[in-house]
CSV table of C-alpha atoms in Angstrom, one decimal:
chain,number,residue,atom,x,y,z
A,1371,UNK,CA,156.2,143.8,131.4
A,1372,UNK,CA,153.2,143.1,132.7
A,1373,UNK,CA,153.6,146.0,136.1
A,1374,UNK,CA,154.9,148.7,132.8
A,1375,UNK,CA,151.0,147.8,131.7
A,1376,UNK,CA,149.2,148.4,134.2
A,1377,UNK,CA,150.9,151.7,134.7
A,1378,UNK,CA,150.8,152.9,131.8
A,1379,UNK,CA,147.2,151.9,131.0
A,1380,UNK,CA,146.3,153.8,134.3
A,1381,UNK,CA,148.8,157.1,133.0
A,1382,UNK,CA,146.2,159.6,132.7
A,1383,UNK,CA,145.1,162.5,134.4
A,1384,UNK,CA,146.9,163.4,138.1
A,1385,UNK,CA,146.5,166.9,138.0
A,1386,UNK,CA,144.8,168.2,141.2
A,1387,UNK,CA,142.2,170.5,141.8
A,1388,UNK,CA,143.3,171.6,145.1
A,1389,UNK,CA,146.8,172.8,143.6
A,1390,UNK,CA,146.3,174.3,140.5
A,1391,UNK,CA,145.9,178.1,142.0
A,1392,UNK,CA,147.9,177.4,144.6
A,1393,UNK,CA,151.5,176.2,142.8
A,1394,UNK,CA,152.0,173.7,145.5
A,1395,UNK,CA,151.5,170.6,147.4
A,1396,UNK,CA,148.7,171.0,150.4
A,1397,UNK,CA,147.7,168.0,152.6
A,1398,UNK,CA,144.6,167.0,150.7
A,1399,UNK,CA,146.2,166.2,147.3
A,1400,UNK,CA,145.3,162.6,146.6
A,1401,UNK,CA,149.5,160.8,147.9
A,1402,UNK,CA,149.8,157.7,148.7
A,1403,UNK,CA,152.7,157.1,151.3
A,1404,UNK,CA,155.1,153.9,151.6
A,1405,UNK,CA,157.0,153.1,154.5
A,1406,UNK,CA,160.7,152.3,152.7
A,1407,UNK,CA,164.3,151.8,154.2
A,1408,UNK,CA,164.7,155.3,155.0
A,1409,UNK,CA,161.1,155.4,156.7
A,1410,UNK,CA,158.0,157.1,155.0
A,1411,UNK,CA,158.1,157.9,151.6
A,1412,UNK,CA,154.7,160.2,150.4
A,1413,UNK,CA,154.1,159.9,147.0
A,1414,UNK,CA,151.8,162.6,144.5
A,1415,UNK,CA,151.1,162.8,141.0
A,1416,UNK,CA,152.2,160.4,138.8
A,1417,UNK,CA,154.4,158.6,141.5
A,1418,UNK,CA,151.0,157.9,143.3
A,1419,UNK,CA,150.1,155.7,140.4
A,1420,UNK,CA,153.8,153.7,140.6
A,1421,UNK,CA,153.4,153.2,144.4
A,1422,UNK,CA,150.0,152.0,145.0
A,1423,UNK,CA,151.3,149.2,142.8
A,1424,UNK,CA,153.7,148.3,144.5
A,1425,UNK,CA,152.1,148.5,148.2
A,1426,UNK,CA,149.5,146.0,146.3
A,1427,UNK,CA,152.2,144.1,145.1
A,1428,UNK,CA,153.8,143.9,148.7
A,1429,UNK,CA,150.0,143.2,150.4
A,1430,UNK,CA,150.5,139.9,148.1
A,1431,UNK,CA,147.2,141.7,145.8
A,1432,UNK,CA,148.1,139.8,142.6
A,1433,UNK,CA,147.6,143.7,140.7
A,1434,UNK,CA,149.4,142.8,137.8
A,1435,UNK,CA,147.0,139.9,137.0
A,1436,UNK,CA,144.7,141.1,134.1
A,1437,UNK,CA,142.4,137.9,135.4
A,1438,UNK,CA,142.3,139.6,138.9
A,1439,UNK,CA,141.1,143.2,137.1
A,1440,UNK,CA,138.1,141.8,136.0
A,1441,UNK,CA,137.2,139.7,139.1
A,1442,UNK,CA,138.2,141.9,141.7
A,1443,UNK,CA,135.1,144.3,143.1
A,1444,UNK,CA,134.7,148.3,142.8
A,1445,UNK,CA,135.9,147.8,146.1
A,1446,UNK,CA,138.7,146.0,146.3
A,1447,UNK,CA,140.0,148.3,143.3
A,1448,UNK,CA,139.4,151.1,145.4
A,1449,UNK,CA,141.2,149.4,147.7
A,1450,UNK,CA,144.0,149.2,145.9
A,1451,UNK,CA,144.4,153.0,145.1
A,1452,UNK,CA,143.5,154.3,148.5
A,1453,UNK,CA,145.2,157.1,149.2
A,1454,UNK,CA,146.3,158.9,152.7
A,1455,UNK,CA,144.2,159.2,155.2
A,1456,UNK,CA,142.6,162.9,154.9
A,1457,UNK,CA,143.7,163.2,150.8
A,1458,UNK,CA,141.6,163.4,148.3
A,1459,UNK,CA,140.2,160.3,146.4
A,1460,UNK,CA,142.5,159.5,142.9
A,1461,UNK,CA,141.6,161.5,140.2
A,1462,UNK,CA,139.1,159.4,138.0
A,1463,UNK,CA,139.2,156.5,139.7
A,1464,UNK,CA,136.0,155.4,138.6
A,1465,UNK,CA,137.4,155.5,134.9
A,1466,UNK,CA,140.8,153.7,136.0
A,1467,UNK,CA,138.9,150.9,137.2
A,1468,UNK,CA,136.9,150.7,133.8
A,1469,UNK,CA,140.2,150.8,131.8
A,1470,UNK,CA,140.9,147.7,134.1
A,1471,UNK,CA,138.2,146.4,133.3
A,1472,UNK,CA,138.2,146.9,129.4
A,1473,UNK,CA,142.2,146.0,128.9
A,1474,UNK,CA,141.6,142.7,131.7
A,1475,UNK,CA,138.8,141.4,129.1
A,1476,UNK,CA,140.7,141.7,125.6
A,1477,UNK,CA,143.9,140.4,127.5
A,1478,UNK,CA,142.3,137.5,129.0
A,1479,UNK,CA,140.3,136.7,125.9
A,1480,UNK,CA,143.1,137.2,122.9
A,1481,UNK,CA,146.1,137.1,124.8
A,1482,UNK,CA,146.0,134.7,127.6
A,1483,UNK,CA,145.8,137.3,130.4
A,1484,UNK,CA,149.5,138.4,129.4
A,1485,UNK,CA,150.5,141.6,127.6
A,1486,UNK,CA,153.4,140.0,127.0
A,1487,UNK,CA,151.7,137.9,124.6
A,1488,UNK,CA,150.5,141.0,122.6
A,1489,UNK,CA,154.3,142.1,123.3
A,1490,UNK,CA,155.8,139.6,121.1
A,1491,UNK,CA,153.3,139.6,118.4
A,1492,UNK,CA,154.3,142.8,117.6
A,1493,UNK,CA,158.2,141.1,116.8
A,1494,UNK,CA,160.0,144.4,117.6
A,1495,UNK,CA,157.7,146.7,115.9
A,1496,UNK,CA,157.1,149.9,117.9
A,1497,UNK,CA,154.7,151.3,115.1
A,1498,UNK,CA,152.9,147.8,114.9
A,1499,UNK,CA,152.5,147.7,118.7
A,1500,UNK,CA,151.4,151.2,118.8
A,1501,UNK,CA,148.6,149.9,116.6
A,1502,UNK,CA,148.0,146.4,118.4
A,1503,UNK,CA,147.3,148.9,121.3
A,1504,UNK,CA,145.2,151.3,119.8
A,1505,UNK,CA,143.2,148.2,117.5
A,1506,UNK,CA,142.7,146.0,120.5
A,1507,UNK,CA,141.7,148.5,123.2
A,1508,UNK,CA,139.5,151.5,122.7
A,1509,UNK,CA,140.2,153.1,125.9
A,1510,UNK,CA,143.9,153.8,124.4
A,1511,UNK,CA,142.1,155.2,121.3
A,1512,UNK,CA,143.5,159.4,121.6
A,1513,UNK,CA,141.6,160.3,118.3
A,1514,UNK,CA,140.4,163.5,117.3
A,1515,UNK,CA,139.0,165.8,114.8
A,1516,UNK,CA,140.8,168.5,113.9
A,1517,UNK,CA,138.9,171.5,111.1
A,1518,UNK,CA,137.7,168.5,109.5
A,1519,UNK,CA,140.7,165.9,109.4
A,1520,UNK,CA,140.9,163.1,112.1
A,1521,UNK,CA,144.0,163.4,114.0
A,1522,UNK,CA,145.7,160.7,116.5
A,1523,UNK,CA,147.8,161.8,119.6
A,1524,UNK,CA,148.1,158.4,121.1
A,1525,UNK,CA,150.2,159.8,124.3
A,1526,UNK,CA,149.6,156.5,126.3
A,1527,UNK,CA,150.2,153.8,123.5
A,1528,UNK,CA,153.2,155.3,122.6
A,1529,UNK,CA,154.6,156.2,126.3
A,1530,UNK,CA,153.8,151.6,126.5
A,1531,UNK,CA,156.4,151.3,124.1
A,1532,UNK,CA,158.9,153.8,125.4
A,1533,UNK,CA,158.6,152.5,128.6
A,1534,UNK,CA,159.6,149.2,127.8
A,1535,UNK,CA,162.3,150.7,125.4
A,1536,UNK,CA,163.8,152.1,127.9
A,1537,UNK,CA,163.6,149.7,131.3
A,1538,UNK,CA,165.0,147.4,129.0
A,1539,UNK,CA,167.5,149.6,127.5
A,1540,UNK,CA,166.3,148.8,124.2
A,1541,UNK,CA,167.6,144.9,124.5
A,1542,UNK,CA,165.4,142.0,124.2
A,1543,UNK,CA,161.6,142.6,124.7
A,1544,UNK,CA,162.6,146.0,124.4
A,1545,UNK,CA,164.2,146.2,121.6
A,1546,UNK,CA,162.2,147.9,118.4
A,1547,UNK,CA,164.0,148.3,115.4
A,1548,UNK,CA,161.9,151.7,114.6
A,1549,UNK,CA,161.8,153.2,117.8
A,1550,UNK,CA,162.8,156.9,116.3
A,1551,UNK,CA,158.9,156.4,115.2
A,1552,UNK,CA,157.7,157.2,118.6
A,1553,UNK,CA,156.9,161.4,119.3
A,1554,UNK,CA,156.6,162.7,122.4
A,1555,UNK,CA,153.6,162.3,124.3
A,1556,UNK,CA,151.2,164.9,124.2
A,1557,UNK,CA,150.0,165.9,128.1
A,1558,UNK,CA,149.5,169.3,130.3
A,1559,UNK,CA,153.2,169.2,131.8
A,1560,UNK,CA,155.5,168.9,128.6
A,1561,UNK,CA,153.7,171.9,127.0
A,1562,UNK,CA,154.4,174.2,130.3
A,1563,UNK,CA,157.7,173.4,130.4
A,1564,UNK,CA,158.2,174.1,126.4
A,1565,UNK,CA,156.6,177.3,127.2
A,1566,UNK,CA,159.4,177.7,130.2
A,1567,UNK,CA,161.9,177.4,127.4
A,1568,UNK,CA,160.7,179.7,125.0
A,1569,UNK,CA,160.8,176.5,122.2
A,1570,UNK,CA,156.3,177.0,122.6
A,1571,UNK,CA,154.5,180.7,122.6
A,1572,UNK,CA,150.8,180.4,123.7
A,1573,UNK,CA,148.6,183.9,122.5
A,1574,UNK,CA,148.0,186.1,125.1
A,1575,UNK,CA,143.9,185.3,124.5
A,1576,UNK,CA,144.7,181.6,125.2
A,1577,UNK,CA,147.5,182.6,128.4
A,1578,UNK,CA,144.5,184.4,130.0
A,1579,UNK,CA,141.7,181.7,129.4
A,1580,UNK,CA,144.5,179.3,130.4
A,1581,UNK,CA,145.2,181.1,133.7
A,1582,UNK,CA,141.5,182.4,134.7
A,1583,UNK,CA,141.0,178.6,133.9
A,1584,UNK,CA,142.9,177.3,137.0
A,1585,UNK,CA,141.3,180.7,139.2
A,1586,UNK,CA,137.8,179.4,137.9
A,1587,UNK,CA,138.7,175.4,139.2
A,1588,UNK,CA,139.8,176.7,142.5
A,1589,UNK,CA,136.6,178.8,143.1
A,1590,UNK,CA,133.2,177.0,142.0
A,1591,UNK,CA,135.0,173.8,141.9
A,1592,UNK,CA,136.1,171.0,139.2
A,1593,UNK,CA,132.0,169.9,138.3
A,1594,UNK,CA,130.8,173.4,138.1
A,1595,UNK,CA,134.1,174.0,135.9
A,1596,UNK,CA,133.6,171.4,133.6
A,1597,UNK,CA,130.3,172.4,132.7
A,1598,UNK,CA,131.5,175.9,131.0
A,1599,UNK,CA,132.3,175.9,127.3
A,1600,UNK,CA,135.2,177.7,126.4
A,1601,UNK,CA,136.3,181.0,126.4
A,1602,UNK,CA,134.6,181.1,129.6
A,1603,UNK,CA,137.1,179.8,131.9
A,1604,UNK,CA,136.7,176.2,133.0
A,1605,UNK,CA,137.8,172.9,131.9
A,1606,UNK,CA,139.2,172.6,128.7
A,1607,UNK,CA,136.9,170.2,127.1
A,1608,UNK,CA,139.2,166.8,125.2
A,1609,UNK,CA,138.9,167.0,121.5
A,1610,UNK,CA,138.4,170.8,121.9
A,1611,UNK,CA,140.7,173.0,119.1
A,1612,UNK,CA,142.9,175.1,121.7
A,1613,UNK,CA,143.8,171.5,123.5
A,1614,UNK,CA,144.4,170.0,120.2
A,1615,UNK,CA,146.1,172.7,119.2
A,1616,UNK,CA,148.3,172.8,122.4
A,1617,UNK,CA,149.1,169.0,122.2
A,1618,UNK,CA,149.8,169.5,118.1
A,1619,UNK,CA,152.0,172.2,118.4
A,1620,UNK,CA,154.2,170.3,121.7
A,1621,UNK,CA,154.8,167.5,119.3
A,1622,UNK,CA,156.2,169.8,116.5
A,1623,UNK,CA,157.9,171.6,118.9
A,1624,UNK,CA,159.6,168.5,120.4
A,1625,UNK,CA,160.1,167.3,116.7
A,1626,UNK,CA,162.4,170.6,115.4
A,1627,UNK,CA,164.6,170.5,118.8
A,1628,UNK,CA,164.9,166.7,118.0
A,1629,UNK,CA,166.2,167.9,114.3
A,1630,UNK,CA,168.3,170.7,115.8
A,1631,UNK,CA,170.0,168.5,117.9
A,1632,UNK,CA,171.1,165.9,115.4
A,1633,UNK,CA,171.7,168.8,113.0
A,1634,UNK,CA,174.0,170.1,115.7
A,1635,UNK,CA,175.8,167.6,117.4
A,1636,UNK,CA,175.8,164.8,114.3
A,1637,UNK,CA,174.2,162.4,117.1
A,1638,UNK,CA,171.0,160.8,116.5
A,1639,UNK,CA,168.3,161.5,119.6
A,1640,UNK,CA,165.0,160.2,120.0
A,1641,UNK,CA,162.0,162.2,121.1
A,1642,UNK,CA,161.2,160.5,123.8
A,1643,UNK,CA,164.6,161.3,125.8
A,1644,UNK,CA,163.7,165.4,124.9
A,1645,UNK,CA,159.8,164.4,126.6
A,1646,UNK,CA,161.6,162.7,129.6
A,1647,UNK,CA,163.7,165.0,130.2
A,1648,UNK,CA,161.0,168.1,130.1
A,1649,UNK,CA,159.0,166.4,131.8
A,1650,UNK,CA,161.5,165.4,135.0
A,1651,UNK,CA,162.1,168.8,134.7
A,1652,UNK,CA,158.8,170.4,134.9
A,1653,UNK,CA,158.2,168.2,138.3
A,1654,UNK,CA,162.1,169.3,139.7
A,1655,UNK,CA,161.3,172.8,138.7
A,1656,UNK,CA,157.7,173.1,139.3
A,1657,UNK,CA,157.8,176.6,141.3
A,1658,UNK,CA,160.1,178.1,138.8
A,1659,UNK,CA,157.5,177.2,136.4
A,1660,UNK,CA,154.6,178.1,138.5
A,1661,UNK,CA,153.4,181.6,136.5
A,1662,UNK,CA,153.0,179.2,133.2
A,1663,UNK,CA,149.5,177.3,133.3
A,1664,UNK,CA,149.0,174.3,132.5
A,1665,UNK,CA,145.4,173.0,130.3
A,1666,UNK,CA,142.6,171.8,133.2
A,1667,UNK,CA,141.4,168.7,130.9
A,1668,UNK,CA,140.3,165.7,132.3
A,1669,UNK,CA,140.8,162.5,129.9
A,1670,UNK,CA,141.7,159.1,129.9
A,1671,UNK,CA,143.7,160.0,127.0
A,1672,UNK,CA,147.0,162.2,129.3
């Protein structure tokens, strides 16, 4: 429970800048390699996340102590997530190691340095652990305002629960009696590959901001980029209306093949299997995908 946690706490933001023009994988993408039974291993993206973990784990770095997160130096955290010699630093790495930080404190304070602890107070209530989450830690706070009307994504509170949901297959500290509650979770990857299937239509004014977007990170740069307010191509500021409405729309979208499915078949489904499986499949099929762009935002919050 308590390794599930820490990854998902850390789940945001692994896009890199060195890749998004050029649809593939060059030596200085942040990748953390692992030597395993079948020798070296290199990990990117997400997976760099799930494997620094572990090579802490295996250093005997007690990582999934929320005690250790606030003790342990900048350095030492840095440590931690190193990547391969000649990569690129992790994405945000200053922010990771405040979310450690922030999550460490209310842990060790309220819950005895256990997420467990907040686990079973929520007594197998996926919507009331959603909220524990989102009450109890700000940094998993993915709130917005929308034309006037707040709005609430939570993409990593909700991918906690799933997560456990489904390591445990939905027995024991995984069970939830209302786990249908859970939508998919709102990121950059799930949308390109619901535009891949025709199930999510971007307008052609968005398409080429979206696309001149990743042509403008490549060529002044992610800090130059981020300074440019949209539609002049940069990064797409969080809270902005196109990313809302990008995110919005992919949960919708998720939601009516959800109902199609069980209209179809007579077989209940849950959103989050659709958002695992469009999302394995946007990593497996990432060069198929590759003319689709995906939104350049960087946020704590996917």
């Amino acid at each position: 429970i308590e390794w599930i946690f820490i990854v998902d706490a850390l789940n945001f933001s692994f896009w890199s800048a060195s890749t998004v023009s050029q649809k593939e994988m060059p030596n200085r993408q942040y990748s953390v390699t692992l030597e395993e039974n079948d020798g070296g291993h290199t990990y990117r993206g997400y997976w760099t996340l799930c494997a620094a973990v572990n090579r802490a784990q295996s250093e005997g770095i007690p990582i999934t102590d929320a005690r250790y997160w606030i003790s342990a130096s900048d350095a030492e955290l840095e440590h931690v997530f190193r990547g391969d010699a000649g990569t690129e630093a992790m994405p945000m790495l200053g922010d990771r190691i405040r979310v450690l930080r922030e999550v460490g404190g209310v842990l060790v304070e309220k819950y005895q340095g256990r997420f467990t602890n907040m686990l079973e107070s929520a007594q197998g209530s996926a919507r009331r652990l959603v909220d524990l989450v989102v009450s109890e830690f700000a940094c998993f706070r993915d709130e917005h305002e929308f034309q006037g009307r707040p709005v609430a994504m939570y993409k990593r509170a909700q991918i906690l629960v799933a997560d456990i949901w489904a390591c445990f297959e939905g027995k024991g500290l995984g069970h939830f009696e209302d786990i249908d509650c859970v939508t998919m979770f709102a990121d950059y990857r799930v949308p390109q590959a619901l535009c891949h299937f025709g199930a999510l239509e971007y307008s052609p004014r968005l398409m080429q901001y979206l696309r001149e977007s990743e042509r403008a990170v490549a060529e002044v740069g992610e800090k130059r980029a981020a300074g440019r307010v949209p539609p002049v191509p940069g990064l797409l500021p969080s809270g902005h209306q196109w990313e809302m409405e990008i995110r919005g729309n992919s949960i919708w979208a998720v939601e009516l093949i959800r109902q199609h499915i069980e209209r179809e078949s007579g077989t209940r489904v849950s959103a989050i299997l659709i958002d695992f499986y469009l999302w394995d499949y946007s990593k497996e099929y990432a060069k198929e995908m590759a003319a689709i762009p995906i939104h350049l935002t960087r946020s704590t919050n996917y």
